[in-house]
GROMACS .gro file of C-alpha atoms in nm:
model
  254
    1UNK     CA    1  -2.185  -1.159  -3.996
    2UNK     CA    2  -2.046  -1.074  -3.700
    3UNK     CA    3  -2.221  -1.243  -3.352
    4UNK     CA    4  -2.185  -1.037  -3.015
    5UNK     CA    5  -2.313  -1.218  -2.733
    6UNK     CA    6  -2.324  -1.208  -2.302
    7UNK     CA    7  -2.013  -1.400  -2.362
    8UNK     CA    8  -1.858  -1.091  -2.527
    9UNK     CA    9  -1.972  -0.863  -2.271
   10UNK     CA   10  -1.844  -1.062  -2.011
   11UNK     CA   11  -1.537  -1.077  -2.166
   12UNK     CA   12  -1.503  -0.692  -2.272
   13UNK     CA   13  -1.598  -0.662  -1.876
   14UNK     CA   14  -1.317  -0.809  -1.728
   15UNK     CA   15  -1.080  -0.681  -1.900
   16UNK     CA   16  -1.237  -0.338  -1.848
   17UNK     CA   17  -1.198  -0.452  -1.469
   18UNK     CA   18  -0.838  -0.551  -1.497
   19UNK     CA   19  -0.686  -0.254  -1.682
   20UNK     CA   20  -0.888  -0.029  -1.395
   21UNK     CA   21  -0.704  -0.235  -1.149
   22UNK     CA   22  -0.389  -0.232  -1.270
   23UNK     CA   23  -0.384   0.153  -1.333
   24UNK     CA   24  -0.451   0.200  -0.983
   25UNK     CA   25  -0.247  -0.015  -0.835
   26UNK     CA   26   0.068   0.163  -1.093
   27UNK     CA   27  -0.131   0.503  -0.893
   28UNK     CA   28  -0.094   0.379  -0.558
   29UNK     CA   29   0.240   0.254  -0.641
   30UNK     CA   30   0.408   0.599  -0.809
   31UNK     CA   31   0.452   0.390  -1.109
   32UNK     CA   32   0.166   0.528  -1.282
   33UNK     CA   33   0.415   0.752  -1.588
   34UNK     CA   34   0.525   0.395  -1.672
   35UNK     CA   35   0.245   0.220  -1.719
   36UNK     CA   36   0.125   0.504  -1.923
   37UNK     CA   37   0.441   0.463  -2.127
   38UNK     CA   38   0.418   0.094  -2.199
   39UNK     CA   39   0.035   0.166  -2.246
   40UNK     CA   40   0.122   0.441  -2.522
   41UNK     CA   41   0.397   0.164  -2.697
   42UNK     CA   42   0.145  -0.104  -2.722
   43UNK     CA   43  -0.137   0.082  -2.884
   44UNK     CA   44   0.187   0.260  -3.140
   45UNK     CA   45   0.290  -0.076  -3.204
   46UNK     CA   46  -0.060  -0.212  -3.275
   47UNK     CA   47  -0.079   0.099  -3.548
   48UNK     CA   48   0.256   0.045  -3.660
   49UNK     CA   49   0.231  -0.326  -3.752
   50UNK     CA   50  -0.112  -0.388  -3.779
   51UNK     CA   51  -0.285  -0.097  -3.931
   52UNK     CA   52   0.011   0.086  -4.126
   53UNK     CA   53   0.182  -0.236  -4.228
   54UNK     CA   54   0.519  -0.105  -4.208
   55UNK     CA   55   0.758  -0.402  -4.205
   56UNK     CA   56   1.107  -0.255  -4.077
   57UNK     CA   57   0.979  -0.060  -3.823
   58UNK     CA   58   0.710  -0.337  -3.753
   59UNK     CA   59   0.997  -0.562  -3.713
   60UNK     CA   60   1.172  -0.376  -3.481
   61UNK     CA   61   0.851  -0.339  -3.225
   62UNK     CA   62   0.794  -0.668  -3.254
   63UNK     CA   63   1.092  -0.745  -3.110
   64UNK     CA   64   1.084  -0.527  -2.828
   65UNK     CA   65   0.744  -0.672  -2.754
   66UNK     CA   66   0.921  -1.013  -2.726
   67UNK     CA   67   1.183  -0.935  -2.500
   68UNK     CA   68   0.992  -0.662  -2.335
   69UNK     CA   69   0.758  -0.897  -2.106
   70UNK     CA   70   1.041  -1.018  -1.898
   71UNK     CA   71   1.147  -0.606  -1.893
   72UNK     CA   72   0.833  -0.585  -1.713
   73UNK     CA   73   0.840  -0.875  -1.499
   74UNK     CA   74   1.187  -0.686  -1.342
   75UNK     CA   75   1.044  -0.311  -1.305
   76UNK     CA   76   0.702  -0.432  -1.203
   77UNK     CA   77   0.813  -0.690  -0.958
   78UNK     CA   78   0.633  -0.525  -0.638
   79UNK     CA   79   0.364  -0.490  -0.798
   80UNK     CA   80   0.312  -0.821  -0.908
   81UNK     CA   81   0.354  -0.943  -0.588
   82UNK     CA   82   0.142  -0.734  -0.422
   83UNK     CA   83  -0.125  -0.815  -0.702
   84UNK     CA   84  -0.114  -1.141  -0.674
   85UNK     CA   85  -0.092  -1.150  -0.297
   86UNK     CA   86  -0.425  -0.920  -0.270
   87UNK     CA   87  -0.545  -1.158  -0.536
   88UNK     CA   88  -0.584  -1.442  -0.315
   89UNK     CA   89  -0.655  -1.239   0.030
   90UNK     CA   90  -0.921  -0.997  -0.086
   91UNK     CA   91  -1.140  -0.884   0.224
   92UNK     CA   92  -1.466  -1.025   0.045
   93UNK     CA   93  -1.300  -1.352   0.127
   94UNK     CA   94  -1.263  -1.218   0.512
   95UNK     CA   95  -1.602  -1.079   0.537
   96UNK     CA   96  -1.719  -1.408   0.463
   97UNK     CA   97  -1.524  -1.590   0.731
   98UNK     CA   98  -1.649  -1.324   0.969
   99UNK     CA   99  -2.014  -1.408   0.895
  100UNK     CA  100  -1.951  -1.715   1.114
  101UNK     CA  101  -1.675  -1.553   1.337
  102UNK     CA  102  -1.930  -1.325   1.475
  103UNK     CA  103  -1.839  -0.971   1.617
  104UNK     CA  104  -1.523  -1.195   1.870
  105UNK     CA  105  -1.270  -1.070   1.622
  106UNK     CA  106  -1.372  -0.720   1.556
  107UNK     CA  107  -1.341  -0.688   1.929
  108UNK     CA  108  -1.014  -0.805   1.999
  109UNK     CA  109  -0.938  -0.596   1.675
  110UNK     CA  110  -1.074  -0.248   1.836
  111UNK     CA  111  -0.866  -0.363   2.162
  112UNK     CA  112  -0.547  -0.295   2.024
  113UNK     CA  113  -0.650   0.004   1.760
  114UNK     CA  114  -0.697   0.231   2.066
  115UNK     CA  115  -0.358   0.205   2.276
  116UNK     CA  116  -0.203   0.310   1.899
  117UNK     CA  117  -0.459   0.585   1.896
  118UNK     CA  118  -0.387   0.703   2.266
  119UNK     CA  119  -0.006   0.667   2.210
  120UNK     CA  120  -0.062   0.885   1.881
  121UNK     CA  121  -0.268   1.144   2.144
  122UNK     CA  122   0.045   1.150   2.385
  123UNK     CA  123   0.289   1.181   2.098
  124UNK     CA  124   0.123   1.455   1.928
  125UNK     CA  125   0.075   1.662   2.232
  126UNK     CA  126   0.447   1.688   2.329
  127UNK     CA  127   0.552   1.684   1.990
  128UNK     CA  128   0.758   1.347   1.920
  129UNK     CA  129   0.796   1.256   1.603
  130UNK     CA  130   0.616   0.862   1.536
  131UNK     CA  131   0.623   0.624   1.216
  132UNK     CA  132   0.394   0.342   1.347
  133UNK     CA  133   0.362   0.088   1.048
  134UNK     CA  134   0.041  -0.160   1.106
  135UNK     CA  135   0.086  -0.510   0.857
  136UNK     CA  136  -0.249  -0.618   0.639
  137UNK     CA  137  -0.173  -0.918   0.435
  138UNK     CA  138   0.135  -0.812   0.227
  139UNK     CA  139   0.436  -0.945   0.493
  140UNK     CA  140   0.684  -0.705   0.614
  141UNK     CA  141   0.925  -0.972   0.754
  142UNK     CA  142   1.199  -0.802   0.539
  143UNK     CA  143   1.147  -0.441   0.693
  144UNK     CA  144   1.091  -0.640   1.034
  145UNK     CA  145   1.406  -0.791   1.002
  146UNK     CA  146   1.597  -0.427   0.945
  147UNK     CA  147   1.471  -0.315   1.315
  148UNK     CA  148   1.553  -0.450   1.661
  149UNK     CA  149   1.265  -0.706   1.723
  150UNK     CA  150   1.040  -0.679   2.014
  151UNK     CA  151   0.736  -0.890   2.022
  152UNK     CA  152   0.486  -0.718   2.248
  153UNK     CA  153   0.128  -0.733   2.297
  154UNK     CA  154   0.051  -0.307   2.183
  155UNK     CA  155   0.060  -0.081   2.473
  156UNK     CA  156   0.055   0.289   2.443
  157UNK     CA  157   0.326   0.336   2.706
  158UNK     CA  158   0.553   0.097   2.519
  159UNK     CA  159   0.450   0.300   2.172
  160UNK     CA  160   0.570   0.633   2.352
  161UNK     CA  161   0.867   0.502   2.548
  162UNK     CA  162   0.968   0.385   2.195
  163UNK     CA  163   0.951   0.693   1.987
  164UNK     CA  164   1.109   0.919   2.303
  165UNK     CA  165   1.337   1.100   2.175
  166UNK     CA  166   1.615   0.968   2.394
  167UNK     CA  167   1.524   0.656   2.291
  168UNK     CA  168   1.771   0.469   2.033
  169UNK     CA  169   1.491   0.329   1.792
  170UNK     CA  170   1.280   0.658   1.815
  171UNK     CA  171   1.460   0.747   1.417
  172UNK     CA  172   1.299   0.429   1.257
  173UNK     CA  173   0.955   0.292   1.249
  174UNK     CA  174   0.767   0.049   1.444
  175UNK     CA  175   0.602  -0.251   1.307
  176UNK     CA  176   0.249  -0.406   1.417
  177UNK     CA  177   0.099  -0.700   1.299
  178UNK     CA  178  -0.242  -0.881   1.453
  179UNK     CA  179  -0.216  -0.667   1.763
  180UNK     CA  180   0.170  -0.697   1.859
  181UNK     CA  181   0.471  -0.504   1.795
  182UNK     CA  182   0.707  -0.676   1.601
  183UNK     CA  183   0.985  -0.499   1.556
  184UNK     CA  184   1.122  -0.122   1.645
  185UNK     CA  185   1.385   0.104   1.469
  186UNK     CA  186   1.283  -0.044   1.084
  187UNK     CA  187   1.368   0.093   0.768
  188UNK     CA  188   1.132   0.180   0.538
  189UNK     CA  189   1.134   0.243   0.150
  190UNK     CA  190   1.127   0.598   0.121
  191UNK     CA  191   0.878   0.770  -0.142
  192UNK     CA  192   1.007   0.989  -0.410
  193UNK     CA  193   0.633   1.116  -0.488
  194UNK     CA  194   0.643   1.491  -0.627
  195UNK     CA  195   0.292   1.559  -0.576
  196UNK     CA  196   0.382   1.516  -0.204
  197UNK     CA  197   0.429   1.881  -0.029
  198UNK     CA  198   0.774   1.954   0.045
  199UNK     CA  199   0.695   2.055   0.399
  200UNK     CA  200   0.666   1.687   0.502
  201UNK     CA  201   0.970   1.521   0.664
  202UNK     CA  202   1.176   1.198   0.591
  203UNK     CA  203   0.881   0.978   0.851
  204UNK     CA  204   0.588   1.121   0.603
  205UNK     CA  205   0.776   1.003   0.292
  206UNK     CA  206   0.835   0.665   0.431
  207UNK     CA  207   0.483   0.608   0.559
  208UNK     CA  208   0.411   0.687   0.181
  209UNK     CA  209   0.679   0.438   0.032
  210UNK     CA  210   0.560   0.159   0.245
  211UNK     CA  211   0.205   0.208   0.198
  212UNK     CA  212   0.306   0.203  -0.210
  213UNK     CA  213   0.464  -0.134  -0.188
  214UNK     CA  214   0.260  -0.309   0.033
  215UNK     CA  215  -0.084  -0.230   0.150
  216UNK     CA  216   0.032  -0.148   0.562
  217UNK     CA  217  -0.096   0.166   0.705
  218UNK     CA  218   0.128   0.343   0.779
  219UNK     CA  219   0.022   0.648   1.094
  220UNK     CA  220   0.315   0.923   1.140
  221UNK     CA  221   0.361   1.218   1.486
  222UNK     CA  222   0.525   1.508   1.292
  223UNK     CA  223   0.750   1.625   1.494
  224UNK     CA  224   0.765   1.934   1.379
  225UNK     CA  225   0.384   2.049   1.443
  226UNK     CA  226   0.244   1.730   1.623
  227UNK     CA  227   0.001   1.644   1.349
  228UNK     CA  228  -0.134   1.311   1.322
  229UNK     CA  229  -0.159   1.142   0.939
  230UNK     CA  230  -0.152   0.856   0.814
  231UNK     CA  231  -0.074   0.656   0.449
  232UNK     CA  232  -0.268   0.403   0.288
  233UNK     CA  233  -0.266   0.208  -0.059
  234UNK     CA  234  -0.048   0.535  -0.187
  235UNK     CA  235  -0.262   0.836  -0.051
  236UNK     CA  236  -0.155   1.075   0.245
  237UNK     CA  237  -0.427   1.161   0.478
  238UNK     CA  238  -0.332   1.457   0.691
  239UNK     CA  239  -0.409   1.668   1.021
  240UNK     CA  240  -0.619   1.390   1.178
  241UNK     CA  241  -0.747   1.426   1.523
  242UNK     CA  242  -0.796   1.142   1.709
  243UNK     CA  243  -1.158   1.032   1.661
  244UNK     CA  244  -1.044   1.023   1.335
  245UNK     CA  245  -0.805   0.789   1.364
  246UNK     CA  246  -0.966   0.589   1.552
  247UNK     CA  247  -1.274   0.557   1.283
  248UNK     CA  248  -0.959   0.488   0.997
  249UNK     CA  249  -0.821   0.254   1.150
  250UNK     CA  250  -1.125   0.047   1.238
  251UNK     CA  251  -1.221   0.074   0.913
  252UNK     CA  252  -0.915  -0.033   0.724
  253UNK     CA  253  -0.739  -0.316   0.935
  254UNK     CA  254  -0.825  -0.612   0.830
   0.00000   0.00000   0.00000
């Protein structure tokens, strides 16, 4: 007689829990067709060799299976790391630590959020394209590194003198992290995402790489039409106006 107890629900729970998270980070990540793939050869292979019986070609998927972990390991390496990274710096942690911080940090948070928002005002008004990339817990000291460094305390007349178009580092994006700039003129992955629409420029599709790799907002200035967006864990939020802004980021920085 088979026994199912709490213990089995538990367990049937969490691993509910972890395929949902993994799909969605291989969503946010544009890796989503290949998890779907190796999703589809696992449940053939558990047919093939387990429910069919069929030795050679049994064999042969068992094989692949073997070998195919450290496969993964190589494709899915981001994600792993960005996993495993949010794994141990979830904001349930944070929210915790700010039950004793009091409302001190929020403050100095909000006191930096609005030069960014007021720079993003300016910038959209006379048109000048922005890529203004703001760090969470996944480090950017790579992409930092691929810029001219800086480290300022964030000041919207330092954000627009930055991105003007005279301006050598206005072409590349600007890195924040805990309310200074880092770095100017950075390179960022750029996203190859098909479901993105093809009117959006070269900064749009690199807001959306980095925010796929890591979990940075990412806030761009079209150019083009002075628009405001801005990406996040893999989605592109667009036309914002201000107030908006202002409300997303205070939200989502951690």
């Amino acid at each position: 007689m088979i026994s199912f107890g709490i213990k089995d629900i538990i367990d049937i729970l969490l691993v509910a829990v972890l395929l949902y998270y993994i799909y969605r980070t291989m969503k946010e990540s544009g890796a989503l067709n290949i998890f779907v793939g190796v999703f589809a050869f696992i449940i053939a292979w558990v047919v093939v060799d387990k429910l069919l019986d069929m030795k050679l070609l049994g064999t042969i998927m068992d094989r692949i299976i073997d070998s195919g972990i450290f496969i993964l390991i190589i494709i899915f390496q981001d994600q792993i790391k960005r996993f495993l990274t949010e794994l141990g710096s979830k904001r349930g942690w944070k929210a915790i630590a700010r039950l004793w911080q009091g409302k001190q940090e929020e403050g100095v948070r909000k006191k930096w959020i609005m030069p960014i928002v007021y720079a993003c005002m300016s910038l959209s008004k006379s048109k000048t394209g922005a890529l203004i990339v703001i760090k969470q817990n996944i480090s950017l000291e790579d992409y930092e590194h691929s810029g001219d460094i800086i480290n300022a305390e964030v000041n919207n007349r330092l954000l627009e003198n930055i991105f003007f178009k005279n301006s050598p580092l206005h072409d590349g994006a600007v890195i924040i992290d805990n309310g200074k700039i880092m770095s100017a003129g950075c390179i960022l992955p750029v996203s190859h995402d098909t479901s993105l629409p093809k009117y959006l420029g070269l900064r749009h599709r690199s807001a959306l790489g980095i925010s796929q790799a890591t979990d940075a907002i990412a806030v761009v200035v079209s150019e083009e039409t002075g628009n405001i967006s801005y990406a996040y864990r893999g989605q592109m939020h667009l036309k914002l106006s201000s107030t908006d802004l202002e409300h997303a980021l205070s939200k989502l920085i951690d």
